[in-house]
Tab-separated table of C-alpha atoms and ligand atoms in Angstrom:
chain	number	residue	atom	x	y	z
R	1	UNK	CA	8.405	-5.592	42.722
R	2	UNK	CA	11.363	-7.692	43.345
R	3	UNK	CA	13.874	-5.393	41.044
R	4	UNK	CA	16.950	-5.012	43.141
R	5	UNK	CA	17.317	-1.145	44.028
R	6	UNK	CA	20.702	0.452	43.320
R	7	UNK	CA	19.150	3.726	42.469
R	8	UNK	CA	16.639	6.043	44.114
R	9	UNK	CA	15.042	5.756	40.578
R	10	UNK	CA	14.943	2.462	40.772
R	11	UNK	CA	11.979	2.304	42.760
R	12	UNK	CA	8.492	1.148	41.299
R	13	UNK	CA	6.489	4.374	40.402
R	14	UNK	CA	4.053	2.597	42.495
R	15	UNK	CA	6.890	3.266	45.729
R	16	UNK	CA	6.662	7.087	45.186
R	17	UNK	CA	3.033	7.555	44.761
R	18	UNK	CA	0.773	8.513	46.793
R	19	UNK	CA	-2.030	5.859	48.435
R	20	UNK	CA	-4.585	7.931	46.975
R	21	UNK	CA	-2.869	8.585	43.157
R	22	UNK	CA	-2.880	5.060	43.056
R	23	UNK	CA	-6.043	3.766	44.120
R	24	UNK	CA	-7.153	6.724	41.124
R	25	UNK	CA	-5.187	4.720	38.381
R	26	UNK	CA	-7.010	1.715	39.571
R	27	UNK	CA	-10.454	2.988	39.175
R	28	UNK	CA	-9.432	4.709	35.680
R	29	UNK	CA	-8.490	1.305	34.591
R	30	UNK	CA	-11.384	-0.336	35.378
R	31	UNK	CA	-13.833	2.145	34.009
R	32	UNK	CA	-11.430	1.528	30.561
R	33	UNK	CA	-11.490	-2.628	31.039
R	34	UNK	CA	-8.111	-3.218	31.761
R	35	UNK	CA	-7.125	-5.166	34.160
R	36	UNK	CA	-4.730	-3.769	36.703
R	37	UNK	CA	-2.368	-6.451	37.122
R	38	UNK	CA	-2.279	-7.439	33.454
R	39	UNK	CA	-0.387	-3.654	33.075
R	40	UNK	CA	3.009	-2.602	34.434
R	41	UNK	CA	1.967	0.732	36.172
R	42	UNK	CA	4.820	2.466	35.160
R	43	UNK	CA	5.488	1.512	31.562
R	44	UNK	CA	4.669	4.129	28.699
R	45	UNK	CA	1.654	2.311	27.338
R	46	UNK	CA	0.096	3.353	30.824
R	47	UNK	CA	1.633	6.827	31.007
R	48	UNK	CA	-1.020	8.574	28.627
R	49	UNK	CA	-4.615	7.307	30.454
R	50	UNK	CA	-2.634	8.820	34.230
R	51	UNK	CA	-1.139	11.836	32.523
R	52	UNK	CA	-2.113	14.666	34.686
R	53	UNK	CA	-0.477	17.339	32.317
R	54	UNK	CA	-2.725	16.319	29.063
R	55	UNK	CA	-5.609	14.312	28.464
R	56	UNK	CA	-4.304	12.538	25.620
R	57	UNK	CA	-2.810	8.853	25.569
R	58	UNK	CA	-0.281	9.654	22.561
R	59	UNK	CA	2.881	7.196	23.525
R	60	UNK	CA	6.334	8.333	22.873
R	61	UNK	CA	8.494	6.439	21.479
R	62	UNK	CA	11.715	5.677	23.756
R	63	UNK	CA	14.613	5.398	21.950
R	64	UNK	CA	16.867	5.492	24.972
R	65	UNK	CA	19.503	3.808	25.339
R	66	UNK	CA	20.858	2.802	29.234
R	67	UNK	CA	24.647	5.320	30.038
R	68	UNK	CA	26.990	4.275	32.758
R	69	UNK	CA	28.440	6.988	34.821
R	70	UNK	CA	30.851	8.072	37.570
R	71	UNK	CA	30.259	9.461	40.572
R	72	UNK	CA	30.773	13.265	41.087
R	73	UNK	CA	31.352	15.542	43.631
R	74	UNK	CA	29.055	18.254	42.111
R	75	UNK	CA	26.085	16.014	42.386
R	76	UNK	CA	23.808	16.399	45.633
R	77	UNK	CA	22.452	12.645	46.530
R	78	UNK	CA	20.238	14.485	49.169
R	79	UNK	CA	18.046	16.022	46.908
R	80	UNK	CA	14.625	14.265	46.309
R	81	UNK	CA	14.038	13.258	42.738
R	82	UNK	CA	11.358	14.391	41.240
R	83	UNK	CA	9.480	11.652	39.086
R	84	UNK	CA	11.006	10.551	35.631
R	85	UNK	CA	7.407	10.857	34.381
R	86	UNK	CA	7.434	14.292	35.229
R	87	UNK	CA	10.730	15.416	34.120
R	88	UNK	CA	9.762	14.091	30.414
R	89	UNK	CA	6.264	15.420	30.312
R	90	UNK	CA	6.258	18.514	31.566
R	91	UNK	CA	8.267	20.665	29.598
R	92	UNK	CA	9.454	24.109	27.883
R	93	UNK	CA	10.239	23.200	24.706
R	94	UNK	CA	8.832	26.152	22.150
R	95	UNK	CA	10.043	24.653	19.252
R	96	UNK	CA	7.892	21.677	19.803
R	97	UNK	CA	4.639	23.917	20.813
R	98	UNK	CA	4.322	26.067	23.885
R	99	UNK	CA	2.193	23.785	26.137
R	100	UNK	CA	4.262	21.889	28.994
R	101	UNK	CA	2.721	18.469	27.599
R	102	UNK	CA	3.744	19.255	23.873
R	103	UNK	CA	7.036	18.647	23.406
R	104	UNK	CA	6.875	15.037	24.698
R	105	UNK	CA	4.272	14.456	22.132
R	106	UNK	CA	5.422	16.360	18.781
R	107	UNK	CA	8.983	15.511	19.347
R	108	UNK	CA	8.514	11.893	19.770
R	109	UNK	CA	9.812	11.504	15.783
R	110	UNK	CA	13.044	14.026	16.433
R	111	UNK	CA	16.120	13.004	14.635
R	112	UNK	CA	19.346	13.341	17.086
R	113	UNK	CA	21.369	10.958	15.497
R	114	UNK	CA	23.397	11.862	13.264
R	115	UNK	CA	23.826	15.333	14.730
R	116	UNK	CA	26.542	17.697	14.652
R	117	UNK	CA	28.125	20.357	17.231
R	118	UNK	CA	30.318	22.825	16.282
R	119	UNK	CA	32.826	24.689	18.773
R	120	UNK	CA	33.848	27.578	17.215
R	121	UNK	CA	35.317	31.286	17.520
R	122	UNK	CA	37.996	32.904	18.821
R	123	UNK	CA	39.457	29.545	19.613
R	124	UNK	CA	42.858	28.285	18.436
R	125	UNK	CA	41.612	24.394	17.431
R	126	UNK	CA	37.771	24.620	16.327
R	127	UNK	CA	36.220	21.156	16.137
R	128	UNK	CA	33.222	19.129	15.232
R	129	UNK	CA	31.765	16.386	17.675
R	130	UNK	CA	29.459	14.129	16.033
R	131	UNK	CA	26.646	11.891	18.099
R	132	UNK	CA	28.918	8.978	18.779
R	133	UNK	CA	31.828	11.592	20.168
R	134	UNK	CA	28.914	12.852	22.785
R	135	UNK	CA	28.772	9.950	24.577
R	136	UNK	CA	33.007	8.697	24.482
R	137	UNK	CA	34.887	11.675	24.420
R	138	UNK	CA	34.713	12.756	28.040
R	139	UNK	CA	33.907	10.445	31.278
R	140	UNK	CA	30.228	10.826	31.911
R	141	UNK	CA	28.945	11.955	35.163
R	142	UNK	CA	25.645	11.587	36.947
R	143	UNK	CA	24.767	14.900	38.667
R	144	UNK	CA	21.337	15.513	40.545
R	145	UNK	CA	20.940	18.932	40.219
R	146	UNK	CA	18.089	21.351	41.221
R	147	UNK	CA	15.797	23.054	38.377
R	148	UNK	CA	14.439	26.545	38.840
R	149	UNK	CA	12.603	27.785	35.930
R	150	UNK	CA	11.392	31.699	36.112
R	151	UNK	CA	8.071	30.412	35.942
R	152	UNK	CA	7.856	29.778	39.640
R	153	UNK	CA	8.216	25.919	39.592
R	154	UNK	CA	11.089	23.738	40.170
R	155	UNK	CA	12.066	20.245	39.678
R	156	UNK	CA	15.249	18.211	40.811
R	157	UNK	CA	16.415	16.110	37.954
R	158	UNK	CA	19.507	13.236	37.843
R	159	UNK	CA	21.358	14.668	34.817
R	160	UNK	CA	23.603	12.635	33.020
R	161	UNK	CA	26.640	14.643	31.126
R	162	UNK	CA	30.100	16.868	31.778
R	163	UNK	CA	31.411	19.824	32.297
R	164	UNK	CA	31.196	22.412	29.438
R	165	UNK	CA	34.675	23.400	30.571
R	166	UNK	CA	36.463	20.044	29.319
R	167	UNK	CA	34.745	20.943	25.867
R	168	UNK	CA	35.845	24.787	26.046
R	169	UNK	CA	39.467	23.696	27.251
R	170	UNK	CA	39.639	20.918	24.349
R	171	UNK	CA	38.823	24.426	22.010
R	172	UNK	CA	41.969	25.811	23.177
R	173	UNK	CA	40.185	29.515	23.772
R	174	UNK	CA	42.336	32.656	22.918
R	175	UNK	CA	42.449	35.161	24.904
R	176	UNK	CA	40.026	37.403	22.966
R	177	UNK	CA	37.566	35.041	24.312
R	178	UNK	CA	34.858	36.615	26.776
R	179	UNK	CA	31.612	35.204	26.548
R	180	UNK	CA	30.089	32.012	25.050
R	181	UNK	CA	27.282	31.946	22.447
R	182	UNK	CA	25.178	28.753	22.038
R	183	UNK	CA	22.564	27.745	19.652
R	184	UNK	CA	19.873	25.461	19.002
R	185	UNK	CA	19.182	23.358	15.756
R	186	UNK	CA	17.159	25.861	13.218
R	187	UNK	CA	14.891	22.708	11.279
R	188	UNK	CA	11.652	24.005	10.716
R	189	UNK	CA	10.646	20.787	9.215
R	190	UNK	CA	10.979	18.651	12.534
R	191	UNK	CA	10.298	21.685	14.712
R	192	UNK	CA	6.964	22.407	13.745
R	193	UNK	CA	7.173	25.820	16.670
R	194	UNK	CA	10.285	26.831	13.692
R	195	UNK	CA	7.606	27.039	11.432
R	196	UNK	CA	4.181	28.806	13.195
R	197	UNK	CA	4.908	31.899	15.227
R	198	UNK	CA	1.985	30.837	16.983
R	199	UNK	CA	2.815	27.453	17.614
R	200	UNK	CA	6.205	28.490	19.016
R	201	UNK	CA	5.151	31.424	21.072
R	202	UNK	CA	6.341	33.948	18.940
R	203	UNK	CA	10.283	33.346	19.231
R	204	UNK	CA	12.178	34.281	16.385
R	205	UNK	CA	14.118	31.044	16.233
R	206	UNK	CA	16.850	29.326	16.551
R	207	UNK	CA	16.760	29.463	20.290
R	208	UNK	CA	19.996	31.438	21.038
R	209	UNK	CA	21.771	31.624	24.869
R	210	UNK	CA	24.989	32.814	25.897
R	211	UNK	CA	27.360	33.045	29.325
R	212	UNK	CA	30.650	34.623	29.733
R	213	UNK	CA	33.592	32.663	29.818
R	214	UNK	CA	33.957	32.168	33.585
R	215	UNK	CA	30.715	31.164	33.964
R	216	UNK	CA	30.909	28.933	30.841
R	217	UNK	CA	34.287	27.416	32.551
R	218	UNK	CA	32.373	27.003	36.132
R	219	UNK	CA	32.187	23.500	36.919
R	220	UNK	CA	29.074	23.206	37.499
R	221	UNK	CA	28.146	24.410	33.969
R	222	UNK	CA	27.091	20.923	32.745
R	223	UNK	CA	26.602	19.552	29.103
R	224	UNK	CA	24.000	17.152	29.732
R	225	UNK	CA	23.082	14.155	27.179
R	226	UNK	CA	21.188	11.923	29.189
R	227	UNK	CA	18.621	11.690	32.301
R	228	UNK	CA	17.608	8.970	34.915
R	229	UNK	CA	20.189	6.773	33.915
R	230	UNK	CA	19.282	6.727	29.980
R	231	UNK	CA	19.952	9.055	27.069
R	232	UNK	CA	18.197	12.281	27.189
R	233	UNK	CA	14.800	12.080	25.650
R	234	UNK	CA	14.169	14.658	22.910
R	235	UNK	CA	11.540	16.721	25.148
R	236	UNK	CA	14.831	17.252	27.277
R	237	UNK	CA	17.521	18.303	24.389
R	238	UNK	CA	18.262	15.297	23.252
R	239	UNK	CA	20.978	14.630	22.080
R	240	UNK	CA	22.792	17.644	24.360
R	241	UNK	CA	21.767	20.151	26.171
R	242	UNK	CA	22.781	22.582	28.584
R	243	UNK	CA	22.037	22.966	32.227
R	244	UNK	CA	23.331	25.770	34.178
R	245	UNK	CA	21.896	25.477	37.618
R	246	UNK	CA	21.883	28.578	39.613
R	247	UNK	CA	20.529	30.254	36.556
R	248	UNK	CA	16.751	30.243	34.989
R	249	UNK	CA	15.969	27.414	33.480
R	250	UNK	CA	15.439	29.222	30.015
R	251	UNK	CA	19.687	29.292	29.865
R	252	UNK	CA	19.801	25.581	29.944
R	253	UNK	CA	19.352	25.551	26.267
R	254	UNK	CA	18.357	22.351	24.088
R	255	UNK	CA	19.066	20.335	21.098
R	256	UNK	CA	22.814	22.254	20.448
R	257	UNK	CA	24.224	22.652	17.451
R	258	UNK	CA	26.934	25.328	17.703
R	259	UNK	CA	28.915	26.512	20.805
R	260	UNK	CA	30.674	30.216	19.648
R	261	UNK	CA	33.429	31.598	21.596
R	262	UNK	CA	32.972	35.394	21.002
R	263	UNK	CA	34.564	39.072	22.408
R	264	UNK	CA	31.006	40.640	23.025
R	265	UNK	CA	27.895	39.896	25.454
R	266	UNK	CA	25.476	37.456	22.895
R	267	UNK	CA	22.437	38.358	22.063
R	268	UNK	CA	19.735	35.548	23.679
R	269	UNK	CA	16.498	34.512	22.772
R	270	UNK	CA	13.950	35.381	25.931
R	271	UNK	CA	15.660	39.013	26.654
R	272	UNK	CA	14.941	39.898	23.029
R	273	UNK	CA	11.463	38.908	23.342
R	274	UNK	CA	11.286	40.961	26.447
R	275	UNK	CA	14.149	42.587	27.989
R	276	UNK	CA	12.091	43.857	30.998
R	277	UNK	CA	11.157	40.497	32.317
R	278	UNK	CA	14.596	38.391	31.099
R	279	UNK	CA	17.908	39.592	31.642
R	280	UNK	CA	21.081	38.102	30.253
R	281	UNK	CA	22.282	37.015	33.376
R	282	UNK	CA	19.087	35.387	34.699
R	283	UNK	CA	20.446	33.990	38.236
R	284	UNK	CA	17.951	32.814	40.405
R	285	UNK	CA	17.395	35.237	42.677
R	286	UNK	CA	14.389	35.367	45.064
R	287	UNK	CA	15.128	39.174	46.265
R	288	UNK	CA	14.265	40.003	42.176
R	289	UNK	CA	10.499	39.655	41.274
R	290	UNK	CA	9.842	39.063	37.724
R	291	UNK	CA	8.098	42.343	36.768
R	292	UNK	CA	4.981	39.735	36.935
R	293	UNK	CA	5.324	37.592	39.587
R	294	UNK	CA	7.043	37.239	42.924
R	295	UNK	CA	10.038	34.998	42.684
R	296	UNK	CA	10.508	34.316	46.471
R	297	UNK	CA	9.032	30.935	46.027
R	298	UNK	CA	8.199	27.893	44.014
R	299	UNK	CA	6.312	25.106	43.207
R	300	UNK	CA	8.277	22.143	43.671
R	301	UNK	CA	7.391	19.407	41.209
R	302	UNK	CA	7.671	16.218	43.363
R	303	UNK	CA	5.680	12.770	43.687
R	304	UNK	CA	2.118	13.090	43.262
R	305	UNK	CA	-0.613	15.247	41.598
R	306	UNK	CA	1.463	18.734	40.053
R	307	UNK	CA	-1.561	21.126	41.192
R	308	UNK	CA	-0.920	19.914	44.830
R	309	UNK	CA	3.133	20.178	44.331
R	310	UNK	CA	4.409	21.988	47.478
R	311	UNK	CA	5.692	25.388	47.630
R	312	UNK	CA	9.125	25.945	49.198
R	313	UNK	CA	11.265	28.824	49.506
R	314	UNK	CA	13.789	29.783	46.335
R	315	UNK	CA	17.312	30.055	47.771
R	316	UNK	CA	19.966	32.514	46.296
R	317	UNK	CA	21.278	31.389	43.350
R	318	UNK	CA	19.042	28.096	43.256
R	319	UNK	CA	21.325	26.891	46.663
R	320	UNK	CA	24.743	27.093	44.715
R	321	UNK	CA	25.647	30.200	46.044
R	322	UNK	CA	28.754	29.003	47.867
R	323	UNK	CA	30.290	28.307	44.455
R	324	UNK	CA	28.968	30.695	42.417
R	325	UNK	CA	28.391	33.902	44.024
R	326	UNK	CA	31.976	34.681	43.683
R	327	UNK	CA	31.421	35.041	39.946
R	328	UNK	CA	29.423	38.240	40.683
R	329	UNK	CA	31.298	40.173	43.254
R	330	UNK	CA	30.575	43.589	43.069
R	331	UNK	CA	27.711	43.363	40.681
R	332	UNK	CA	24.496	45.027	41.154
R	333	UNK	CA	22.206	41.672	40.930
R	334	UNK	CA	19.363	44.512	40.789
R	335	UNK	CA	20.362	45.836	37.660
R	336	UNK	CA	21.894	42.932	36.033
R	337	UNK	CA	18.846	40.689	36.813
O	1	MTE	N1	15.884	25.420	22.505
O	1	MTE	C1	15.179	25.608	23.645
O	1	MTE	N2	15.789	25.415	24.826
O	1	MTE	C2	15.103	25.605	25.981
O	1	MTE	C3	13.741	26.038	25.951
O	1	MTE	C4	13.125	26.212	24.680
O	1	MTE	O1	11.942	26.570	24.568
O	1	MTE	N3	13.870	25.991	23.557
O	1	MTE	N4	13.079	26.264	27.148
O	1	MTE	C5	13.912	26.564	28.339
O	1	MTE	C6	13.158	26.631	29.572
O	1	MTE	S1	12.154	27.983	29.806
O	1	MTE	C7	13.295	25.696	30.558
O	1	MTE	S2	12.540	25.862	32.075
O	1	MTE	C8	14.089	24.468	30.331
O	1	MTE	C9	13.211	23.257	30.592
O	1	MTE	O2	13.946	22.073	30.514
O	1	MTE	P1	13.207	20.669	30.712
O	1	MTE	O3	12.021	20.631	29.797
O	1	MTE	O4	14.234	19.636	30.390
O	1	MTE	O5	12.785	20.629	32.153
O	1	MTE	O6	14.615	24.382	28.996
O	1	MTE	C10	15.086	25.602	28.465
O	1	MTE	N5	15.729	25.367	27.189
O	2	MO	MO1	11.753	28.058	32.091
């Protein structure tokens, strides 16, 4: 490929596969007739036939559009990416079906734009941020971040986005204010889980999630409205999500409508399906086993086939615990799992 590289991501999907991945494609191809040169290997109308999460060749539609960035501090540049192929077809996305390759398919059609979010609360100037304001109102920042989900797997993605604190500040909190409540949009006729308790896993919906305020204010605590250089597909939130990374993924929540500043602890969606298994605080911890499962390790979703992913240790607090374990001096991460 002679693309200049200025990004790790800029590299040909043929750079980060594997010998053996690739010699695969080239054999599915031929069995299908196409030739292999004739096809860019990593454009979408050759992402369905190699899918190794579904066995369908549905094409989403990408509507993204290319952000620029800044440089931040928070970001890690050591951290290997995992594949953008990956990171937008394998997802938890229960309003679009509860199989990892369903949301990329049955959200192709989501409507983000126009789309509304609401701060309000016990803040002192509520406001409303429409699409456009996502993208202009704060300096966006690119920040690779690690992904732990409680499921046991783990991905490092290149967010795109900025602090929830500039939002929160910009709110003007009073000082009532303890905890933030967030929600998802509640549209049963795009969200086809909204509308089947079987097809979205049972969840009374919307999705609801909620920190307290110093967490909220951390800032690491990132709103994130893009991925891999480009807006965030809807599979990943589009058009903003959250992404709290020293916490289970299932706080990072998607597709955001309304952002409440509130006195008492909010109720969220997973611990009221099962307050046994899914706390409100939900740090990544690998001392605390889910009541399932041992949470001392993970598959990390890299390059390559995802049943041959490598397992690596989980670290305390998903490796941020030099700036977040101060946040929970004193607590009992036992009982407050
Ligand atoms: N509204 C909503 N937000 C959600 C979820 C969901 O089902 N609905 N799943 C959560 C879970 S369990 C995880 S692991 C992450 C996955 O984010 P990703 O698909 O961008 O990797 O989104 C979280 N946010
Ligand atoms: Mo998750």
């Amino acid at each position: 490929m002679l693309i200049k590289r200025t990004n790790k991501w800029d590299l040909s999907e043929n750079d980060v596969t594997p010998e053996s991945i690739y010699h695969q494609r080239r054999d599915i191809l031929k069995k299908l007739g196409i030739a292999a040169a004739s096809l860019p290997l990593a454009s979408n109308a050759t992402a369905g036939i190699f899918d190794v999460f579904s066995n369908n060749d549905q094409k989403t539609i990408d509507n993204r559009r290319p952000l620029s960035t800044i440089k931040s501090p928070l970001s890690d540049p050591n951290l290997s990416l995992t594949p953008e192929n990956k990171i937008t077809q394998y997802n938890n996305f229960y309003e679009f079906g509860t199989d990892k390759s369903s949301p990329a398919i049955r959200a192709e059609n989501f409507v983000t734009d126009p789309w509304q979010v609401k701060i309000d609360g016990l803040v002192n100037k509520p406001l409303t941020l429409n699409y456009d304001d996502l993208f202009s109102l704060f300096p966006l920042e690119e920040r690779i971040y690690r992904l732990r989900c409680v499921e046991a797997w783990s991905m490092n993605v290149p967010w795109i986005g900025f602090s929830l604190s500039d939002i929160i500040k910009r709110a003007d909190p009073t000082s009532r204010a303890k905890y933030v409540a967030f929600q998802t949009l509640y549209d049963p006729k795009q969200m086809p889980g909204q509308a089947s308790r079987s097809l979205g896993g049972g969840i009374d919906y919307p999705y609801v999630e909620g920190l307290r305020l110093d967490e909220a204010l951390h800032p690491l605590t990132l709103l994130s409205v893009g991925l891999y250089g480009k807006t965030l597909p809807p599979q990943n939130g589009a058009p903003i999500r959250l992404v709290v990374p020293w916490k289970y993924g299932f706080k990072s929540i998607k597709s955001i409508v309304r952002i409440t500043l509130t006195d008492k602890q909010p109720p969220t969606t997973w611990n009221m399906l099962a307050s046994d298994e899914y706390g409100f605080y939900a740090n990544v911890n690998p001392t605390v086993d889910h009541p399932r499962w041992s949470q001392a390790s993970e598959r990390f979703i890299g390059e390559g086939n995802i049943f041959s992913s490598r397992r690596q240790p989980t670290t305390m607090f998903n490796g941020y615990a030099d700036a977040v374990a101060s946040l929970y001096k004193g607590m009992d991460l036992k009982r407050n799992y």
